[in-house]
DNA sequence: CAGGGAGGTTAGCGGTCGTTAACCTGAGGG
DNA sequence: CCCTCAGGTTAACGACCGCTAACCTCCCTG
């Protein structure tokens, strides 16, 4: 929450409006003139800020994936520090590597935290969540590889935590379960315009309960 | 399952390939030449079968929505007949109207059946499931209205059944829960190509368990 | 007070795309 | 045996779109 308290720069305005338009009508369905018009300038003026239309999409998608992954890593480390957890055993789940996943009851708290973070993101940046799994194929190869790598790390982080909480889940099943819960949490754009919702807090609570219930049912 | 045992006609070939391409690269990202090439003819030959590119998308989306709704209605009626259920009380849930929803334990069986049907569809027609909630806005107004109406009926049918199974759920919460479970079930396109999956039956079982777990958690 | 760069503008080019026009062909029926 | 017509073909048109070129105009700074 401590990010970005300054006034939004032009670039940020453009990215925000571009995200909204891309989410509404698809990358190919939006012209650069429309993006420009949405921020008060028109057409080719955008090229003072971005190399091209592709570059806007790339920056959006890389930003989303990175933000999700960074937040998840932060939450995992916070839980690790808070729990005082096992300084000598950075990883218990076999050949996993990059990050130490807490064990036992602490793992469940981490999973809750991951769910909470993803819900916040899905509710606060609905256009971005839409783009994130819809327009990936419109990227240049190098950008697409980068985004895919970030997404994969994010998924793997969830999978490790989920398997710690539900040891009965085999790895492929856990991965499928994680993707399915992402589908559940990312359904917020379909829940009607923000106003027909029963309130943000109530929606978040419902989503959290459903996600936990889905995981629990998967791990039975 | 009894539908379409005959050899596929040209129109059906075209629709199938168009659905795949639209799902892969988006409606605006696919040219008519590519669609034609996918069925062995090239470019404008498609116009012997469809009025235009828009018409293909419209037929696909209307077909999907109608198929989902029809299947759901059929399952509801089958359960009604099988349960022998309450011929004098066609509807117990207040001012609902079009269809009689069974009460009590029968309702849970109906919900299971709805989940089963949706999973079958999501696993068998992944491109269509993708299009269904992605390219709706590219339709002409009249077609879009029709599709929206069919989708809304489908959702309402689920909502009625869910509220019968979990009477504690208020209507807006039930609607959100239904949309979220759709998100969960429609996540199959993200589960990797059909082959990296742990097998269709295992995937279906996992999805079914998670959907039921999510509903149960929502209705607590 | 020059001057230079940041951030706009409009005109226009080149390519792509959906669609139409005009033409061809092979199979079935009177 | 011709005629028709379903189902193709290629050529081409018009619109649109991403992007560049050329130019303008403040504002800030030495």
Short mmCIF file of N, CA and C in Angstrom, two decimals, chain A residues 12-135:
data_model
loop_
_atom_site.label_atom_id
_atom_site.label_comp_id
_atom_site.label_asym_id
_atom_site.label_seq_id
_atom_site.Cartn_x
_atom_site.Cartn_y
_atom_site.Cartn_z
N UNK A 12 1.82 6.90 -16.57
CA UNK A 12 0.91 6.09 -15.76
C UNK A 12 -0.54 6.27 -16.19
N UNK A 13 -0.89 7.53 -16.50
CA UNK A 13 -2.24 7.75 -17.03
C UNK A 13 -2.48 6.89 -18.26
N UNK A 14 -1.52 6.96 -19.18
CA UNK A 14 -1.66 6.21 -20.43
C UNK A 14 -1.79 4.72 -20.16
N UNK A 15 -0.92 4.20 -19.31
CA UNK A 15 -0.97 2.77 -19.02
C UNK A 15 -2.31 2.38 -18.41
N UNK A 16 -2.81 3.21 -17.53
CA UNK A 16 -4.08 2.88 -16.88
C UNK A 16 -5.23 2.84 -17.88
N UNK A 17 -5.28 3.87 -18.71
CA UNK A 17 -6.36 3.90 -19.70
C UNK A 17 -6.21 2.80 -20.74
N UNK A 18 -4.97 2.57 -21.14
CA UNK A 18 -4.73 1.49 -22.11
C UNK A 18 -5.17 0.15 -21.53
N UNK A 19 -4.87 -0.07 -20.26
CA UNK A 19 -5.29 -1.33 -19.62
C UNK A 19 -6.81 -1.47 -19.66
N UNK A 20 -7.49 -0.37 -19.33
CA UNK A 20 -8.95 -0.42 -19.32
C UNK A 20 -9.48 -0.75 -20.72
N UNK A 21 -8.95 -0.03 -21.72
CA UNK A 21 -9.44 -0.24 -23.09
C UNK A 21 -9.09 -1.63 -23.61
N UNK A 22 -7.87 -2.07 -23.36
CA UNK A 22 -7.49 -3.42 -23.80
C UNK A 22 -8.39 -4.46 -23.16
N UNK A 23 -8.69 -4.29 -21.88
CA UNK A 23 -9.54 -5.25 -21.20
C UNK A 23 -10.95 -5.24 -21.77
N UNK A 24 -11.42 -4.04 -22.14
CA UNK A 24 -12.81 -3.94 -22.63
C UNK A 24 -12.97 -4.49 -24.03
N UNK A 25 -12.02 -4.14 -24.91
CA UNK A 25 -12.26 -4.46 -26.32
C UNK A 25 -11.16 -5.30 -26.94
N UNK A 26 -10.18 -5.70 -26.15
CA UNK A 26 -9.12 -6.53 -26.70
C UNK A 26 -8.03 -5.68 -27.31
N UNK A 27 -6.83 -6.22 -27.32
CA UNK A 27 -5.67 -5.47 -27.79
C UNK A 27 -5.86 -4.98 -29.22
N UNK A 28 -6.26 -5.88 -30.11
CA UNK A 28 -6.42 -5.52 -31.51
C UNK A 28 -7.67 -4.66 -31.73
N UNK A 29 -8.55 -4.65 -30.76
CA UNK A 29 -9.79 -3.90 -30.93
C UNK A 29 -9.68 -2.44 -30.54
N UNK A 30 -8.54 -2.03 -30.05
CA UNK A 30 -8.35 -0.65 -29.61
C UNK A 30 -7.30 0.02 -30.49
N UNK A 31 -7.59 1.21 -30.97
CA UNK A 31 -6.64 1.96 -31.78
C UNK A 31 -5.86 2.93 -30.93
N UNK A 32 -4.68 3.30 -31.43
CA UNK A 32 -3.87 4.24 -30.67
C UNK A 32 -4.58 5.59 -30.51
N UNK A 33 -5.40 5.96 -31.48
CA UNK A 33 -6.14 7.22 -31.35
C UNK A 33 -7.07 7.20 -30.14
N UNK A 34 -7.69 6.05 -29.91
CA UNK A 34 -8.60 5.95 -28.75
C UNK A 34 -7.84 6.06 -27.45
N UNK A 35 -6.69 5.40 -27.39
CA UNK A 35 -5.89 5.47 -26.17
C UNK A 35 -5.48 6.92 -25.92
N UNK A 36 -5.03 7.58 -26.98
CA UNK A 36 -4.66 8.97 -26.83
C UNK A 36 -5.83 9.81 -26.36
N UNK A 37 -6.97 9.63 -27.02
CA UNK A 37 -8.16 10.42 -26.65
C UNK A 37 -8.53 10.21 -25.18
N UNK A 38 -8.29 9.01 -24.67
CA UNK A 38 -8.67 8.71 -23.29
C UNK A 38 -7.84 9.50 -22.28
N UNK A 39 -6.68 10.00 -22.69
CA UNK A 39 -5.85 10.79 -21.77
C UNK A 39 -5.76 12.25 -22.23
N UNK A 40 -6.59 12.62 -23.20
CA UNK A 40 -6.65 14.01 -23.58
C UNK A 40 -5.73 14.44 -24.71
N UNK A 41 -4.81 13.61 -25.09
CA UNK A 41 -3.99 13.90 -26.25
C UNK A 41 -4.49 13.02 -27.38
N UNK A 42 -3.96 13.20 -28.57
CA UNK A 42 -4.59 12.43 -29.63
C UNK A 42 -3.57 11.78 -30.54
N UNK A 43 -3.75 10.52 -30.71
CA UNK A 43 -3.03 9.71 -31.67
C UNK A 43 -1.55 9.55 -31.43
N UNK A 44 -0.77 10.04 -32.35
CA UNK A 44 0.67 9.74 -32.32
C UNK A 44 1.41 10.41 -31.17
N UNK A 45 0.73 11.26 -30.41
CA UNK A 45 1.39 11.84 -29.25
C UNK A 45 1.87 10.80 -28.26
N UNK A 46 1.26 9.63 -28.32
CA UNK A 46 1.66 8.54 -27.42
C UNK A 46 3.11 8.12 -27.65
N UNK A 47 3.59 8.34 -28.87
CA UNK A 47 4.92 7.84 -29.20
C UNK A 47 6.03 8.68 -28.55
N UNK A 48 5.64 9.78 -27.87
CA UNK A 48 6.62 10.49 -27.05
C UNK A 48 6.88 9.73 -25.75
N UNK A 49 5.98 8.78 -25.41
CA UNK A 49 6.10 8.08 -24.13
C UNK A 49 6.38 6.59 -24.28
N UNK A 50 5.95 6.03 -25.41
CA UNK A 50 6.13 4.58 -25.61
C UNK A 50 6.62 4.33 -27.02
N UNK A 51 7.38 3.26 -27.17
CA UNK A 51 7.94 2.93 -28.48
C UNK A 51 6.85 2.48 -29.44
N UNK A 52 5.73 2.03 -28.91
CA UNK A 52 4.67 1.56 -29.78
C UNK A 52 3.55 0.95 -28.96
N UNK A 53 2.52 0.54 -29.66
CA UNK A 53 1.38 -0.06 -28.97
C UNK A 53 1.81 -1.34 -28.24
N UNK A 54 2.64 -2.13 -28.90
CA UNK A 54 3.11 -3.36 -28.27
C UNK A 54 3.82 -3.08 -26.95
N UNK A 55 4.60 -2.00 -26.93
CA UNK A 55 5.38 -1.71 -25.73
C UNK A 55 4.46 -1.42 -24.54
N UNK A 56 3.31 -0.79 -24.80
CA UNK A 56 2.37 -0.53 -23.70
C UNK A 56 1.88 -1.84 -23.12
N UNK A 57 1.45 -2.75 -24.01
CA UNK A 57 0.96 -4.04 -23.52
C UNK A 57 2.06 -4.78 -22.76
N UNK A 58 3.28 -4.75 -23.31
CA UNK A 58 4.37 -5.46 -22.66
C UNK A 58 4.60 -4.91 -21.26
N UNK A 59 4.66 -3.58 -21.15
CA UNK A 59 4.91 -3.00 -19.83
C UNK A 59 3.79 -3.36 -18.86
N UNK A 60 2.57 -3.36 -19.36
CA UNK A 60 1.45 -3.73 -18.49
C UNK A 60 1.59 -5.17 -17.99
N UNK A 61 1.83 -6.08 -18.91
CA UNK A 61 1.85 -7.49 -18.52
C UNK A 61 3.04 -7.83 -17.64
N UNK A 62 4.21 -7.28 -17.99
CA UNK A 62 5.38 -7.52 -17.15
C UNK A 62 5.14 -6.93 -15.76
N UNK A 63 4.56 -5.73 -15.74
CA UNK A 63 4.28 -5.11 -14.45
C UNK A 63 3.35 -5.93 -13.59
N UNK A 64 2.29 -6.43 -14.20
CA UNK A 64 1.33 -7.25 -13.45
C UNK A 64 2.01 -8.47 -12.86
N UNK A 65 2.67 -9.22 -13.74
CA UNK A 65 3.27 -10.47 -13.29
C UNK A 65 4.31 -10.21 -12.20
N UNK A 66 5.13 -9.18 -12.42
CA UNK A 66 6.15 -8.87 -11.43
C UNK A 66 5.55 -8.45 -10.11
N UNK A 67 4.50 -7.63 -10.20
CA UNK A 67 3.86 -7.16 -8.96
C UNK A 67 3.28 -8.33 -8.17
N UNK A 68 2.61 -9.24 -8.87
CA UNK A 68 2.04 -10.40 -8.19
C UNK A 68 3.14 -11.22 -7.52
N UNK A 69 4.20 -11.50 -8.29
CA UNK A 69 5.27 -12.33 -7.76
C UNK A 69 5.97 -11.66 -6.58
N UNK A 70 6.27 -10.38 -6.74
CA UNK A 70 6.96 -9.65 -5.67
C UNK A 70 6.12 -9.65 -4.39
N UNK A 71 4.83 -9.36 -4.55
CA UNK A 71 3.96 -9.36 -3.37
C UNK A 71 3.93 -10.72 -2.70
N UNK A 72 3.87 -11.76 -3.50
CA UNK A 72 3.80 -13.10 -2.92
C UNK A 72 5.08 -13.44 -2.17
N UNK A 73 6.23 -13.10 -2.78
CA UNK A 73 7.50 -13.35 -2.10
C UNK A 73 7.57 -12.59 -0.78
N UNK A 74 7.12 -11.32 -0.82
CA UNK A 74 7.17 -10.51 0.39
C UNK A 74 6.32 -11.16 1.48
N UNK A 75 5.12 -11.58 1.13
CA UNK A 75 4.24 -12.19 2.12
C UNK A 75 4.86 -13.46 2.69
N UNK A 76 5.52 -14.21 1.84
CA UNK A 76 6.13 -15.44 2.34
C UNK A 76 7.25 -15.13 3.32
N UNK A 77 8.06 -14.13 3.00
CA UNK A 77 9.17 -13.78 3.90
C UNK A 77 8.66 -13.21 5.21
N UNK A 78 7.63 -12.37 5.12
CA UNK A 78 7.05 -11.82 6.34
C UNK A 78 6.59 -12.93 7.28
N UNK A 79 5.90 -13.89 6.72
CA UNK A 79 5.42 -15.00 7.55
C UNK A 79 6.58 -15.78 8.14
N UNK A 80 7.63 -15.94 7.35
CA UNK A 80 8.80 -16.67 7.81
C UNK A 80 9.43 -15.96 9.01
N UNK A 81 9.59 -14.64 8.88
CA UNK A 81 10.18 -13.86 9.96
C UNK A 81 9.29 -13.88 11.19
N UNK A 82 8.01 -13.67 10.96
CA UNK A 82 7.07 -13.58 12.07
C UNK A 82 6.99 -14.88 12.85
N UNK A 83 6.94 -15.99 12.12
CA UNK A 83 6.86 -17.27 12.78
C UNK A 83 8.18 -17.68 13.43
N UNK A 84 9.22 -16.91 13.23
CA UNK A 84 10.53 -17.24 13.78
C UNK A 84 11.15 -18.43 13.09
N UNK A 85 10.47 -18.97 12.13
CA UNK A 85 10.50 -20.30 11.58
C UNK A 85 11.79 -20.92 11.13
N UNK A 86 12.28 -21.90 11.88
CA UNK A 86 13.21 -22.92 11.42
C UNK A 86 14.38 -22.34 10.64
N UNK A 87 15.23 -21.58 11.29
CA UNK A 87 16.30 -20.91 10.55
C UNK A 87 17.28 -21.88 9.92
N UNK A 88 17.35 -23.09 10.48
CA UNK A 88 18.30 -24.05 9.94
C UNK A 88 17.76 -24.85 8.77
N UNK A 89 16.47 -24.85 8.57
CA UNK A 89 15.87 -25.65 7.50
C UNK A 89 15.12 -24.76 6.52
N UNK A 90 15.84 -24.21 5.56
CA UNK A 90 15.21 -23.26 4.65
C UNK A 90 14.19 -23.91 3.72
N UNK A 91 14.26 -25.18 3.53
CA UNK A 91 13.27 -25.82 2.66
C UNK A 91 13.09 -27.26 3.09
N UNK A 92 11.86 -27.67 3.28
CA UNK A 92 11.64 -29.04 3.72
C UNK A 92 11.06 -29.87 2.60
N UNK A 93 10.46 -29.20 1.62
CA UNK A 93 9.71 -29.95 0.62
C UNK A 93 10.63 -30.45 -0.48
N UNK A 94 11.51 -31.32 -0.14
CA UNK A 94 12.31 -32.02 -1.12
C UNK A 94 13.22 -31.11 -1.93
N UNK A 95 13.15 -31.25 -3.26
CA UNK A 95 14.10 -30.56 -4.11
C UNK A 95 13.65 -29.17 -4.51
N UNK A 96 12.64 -28.63 -3.83
CA UNK A 96 12.30 -27.24 -4.15
C UNK A 96 13.47 -26.37 -3.78
N UNK A 97 13.48 -25.14 -4.34
CA UNK A 97 14.73 -24.45 -4.16
C UNK A 97 14.66 -23.01 -3.72
N UNK A 98 14.13 -22.18 -4.56
CA UNK A 98 14.35 -20.75 -4.45
C UNK A 98 13.94 -20.19 -3.09
N UNK A 99 12.85 -20.67 -2.57
CA UNK A 99 12.34 -20.04 -1.36
C UNK A 99 12.03 -21.09 -0.30
N UNK A 100 12.22 -20.71 0.94
CA UNK A 100 11.88 -21.62 2.01
C UNK A 100 10.42 -21.49 2.38
N UNK A 101 9.70 -22.57 2.32
CA UNK A 101 8.29 -22.54 2.65
C UNK A 101 8.11 -23.02 4.08
N UNK A 102 7.43 -22.24 4.89
CA UNK A 102 7.21 -22.65 6.28
C UNK A 102 6.46 -23.97 6.36
N UNK A 103 6.60 -24.62 7.49
CA UNK A 103 5.97 -25.92 7.63
C UNK A 103 4.74 -25.81 8.53
N UNK A 104 3.93 -26.85 8.46
CA UNK A 104 2.83 -27.05 9.39
C UNK A 104 1.82 -25.92 9.42
N UNK A 105 1.40 -25.53 10.61
CA UNK A 105 0.34 -24.54 10.75
C UNK A 105 0.74 -23.19 10.18
N UNK A 106 2.05 -22.87 10.20
CA UNK A 106 2.46 -21.60 9.61
C UNK A 106 2.16 -21.57 8.12
N UNK A 107 2.28 -22.70 7.46
CA UNK A 107 2.03 -22.74 6.02
C UNK A 107 0.60 -22.32 5.72
N UNK A 108 -0.32 -22.73 6.57
CA UNK A 108 -1.71 -22.35 6.32
C UNK A 108 -1.89 -20.84 6.41
N UNK A 109 -1.18 -20.21 7.35
CA UNK A 109 -1.24 -18.75 7.44
C UNK A 109 -0.69 -18.10 6.19
N UNK A 110 0.39 -18.68 5.65
CA UNK A 110 0.97 -18.13 4.42
C UNK A 110 -0.02 -18.26 3.27
N UNK A 111 -0.66 -19.42 3.17
CA UNK A 111 -1.65 -19.61 2.10
C UNK A 111 -2.77 -18.58 2.22
N UNK A 112 -3.25 -18.36 3.44
CA UNK A 112 -4.27 -17.33 3.64
C UNK A 112 -3.78 -15.98 3.16
N UNK A 113 -2.52 -15.70 3.46
CA UNK A 113 -1.96 -14.40 3.06
C UNK A 113 -1.87 -14.28 1.54
N UNK A 114 -1.47 -15.37 0.89
CA UNK A 114 -1.41 -15.36 -0.58
C UNK A 114 -2.79 -15.11 -1.17
N UNK A 115 -3.77 -15.81 -0.62
CA UNK A 115 -5.14 -15.64 -1.10
C UNK A 115 -5.59 -14.19 -0.92
N UNK A 116 -5.33 -13.68 0.27
CA UNK A 116 -5.70 -12.29 0.55
C UNK A 116 -5.07 -11.33 -0.46
N UNK A 117 -3.79 -11.51 -0.71
CA UNK A 117 -3.10 -10.62 -1.64
C UNK A 117 -3.66 -10.70 -3.04
N UNK A 118 -3.93 -11.91 -3.50
CA UNK A 118 -4.47 -12.07 -4.85
C UNK A 118 -5.86 -11.44 -4.96
N UNK A 119 -6.66 -11.58 -3.92
CA UNK A 119 -7.99 -10.98 -3.93
C UNK A 119 -7.88 -9.46 -3.98
N UNK A 120 -7.00 -8.89 -3.17
CA UNK A 120 -6.82 -7.44 -3.22
C UNK A 120 -6.50 -6.99 -4.63
N UNK A 121 -5.56 -7.70 -5.25
CA UNK A 121 -5.17 -7.32 -6.60
C UNK A 121 -6.34 -7.45 -7.57
N UNK A 122 -7.08 -8.56 -7.46
CA UNK A 122 -8.18 -8.80 -8.39
C UNK A 122 -9.29 -7.76 -8.23
N UNK A 123 -9.49 -7.32 -7.00
CA UNK A 123 -10.56 -6.35 -6.77
C UNK A 123 -10.12 -4.93 -7.10
N UNK A 124 -8.85 -4.62 -6.92
CA UNK A 124 -8.39 -3.25 -7.13
C UNK A 124 -7.98 -2.97 -8.56
N UNK A 125 -7.51 -3.98 -9.26
CA UNK A 125 -7.03 -3.79 -10.63
C UNK A 125 -7.70 -4.78 -11.57
N UNK A 126 -9.00 -4.64 -11.67
CA UNK A 126 -9.73 -5.61 -12.48
C UNK A 126 -9.31 -5.63 -13.93
N UNK A 127 -9.08 -4.46 -14.58
CA UNK A 127 -8.64 -4.57 -15.98
C UNK A 127 -7.34 -5.32 -16.12
N UNK A 128 -6.42 -5.10 -15.18
CA UNK A 128 -5.12 -5.78 -15.28
C UNK A 128 -5.28 -7.28 -15.15
N UNK A 129 -6.10 -7.70 -14.19
CA UNK A 129 -6.33 -9.12 -14.00
C UNK A 129 -6.91 -9.74 -15.26
N UNK A 130 -7.73 -8.97 -15.96
CA UNK A 130 -8.31 -9.48 -17.21
C UNK A 130 -7.23 -9.65 -18.27
N UNK A 131 -6.43 -8.61 -18.45
CA UNK A 131 -5.37 -8.68 -19.46
C UNK A 131 -4.43 -9.84 -19.21
N UNK A 132 -4.16 -10.05 -17.94
CA UNK A 132 -3.09 -10.93 -17.51
C UNK A 132 -3.21 -12.34 -18.08
N UNK A 133 -4.43 -12.81 -18.27
CA UNK A 133 -4.57 -14.16 -18.82
C UNK A 133 -5.29 -14.16 -20.15
N UNK A 134 -5.24 -13.01 -20.83
CA UNK A 134 -6.02 -12.92 -22.07
C UNK A 134 -5.19 -12.47 -23.25
N UNK A 135 -4.25 -11.57 -23.01
CA UNK A 135 -3.55 -10.96 -24.13
C UNK A 135 -2.07 -11.33 -24.16
#
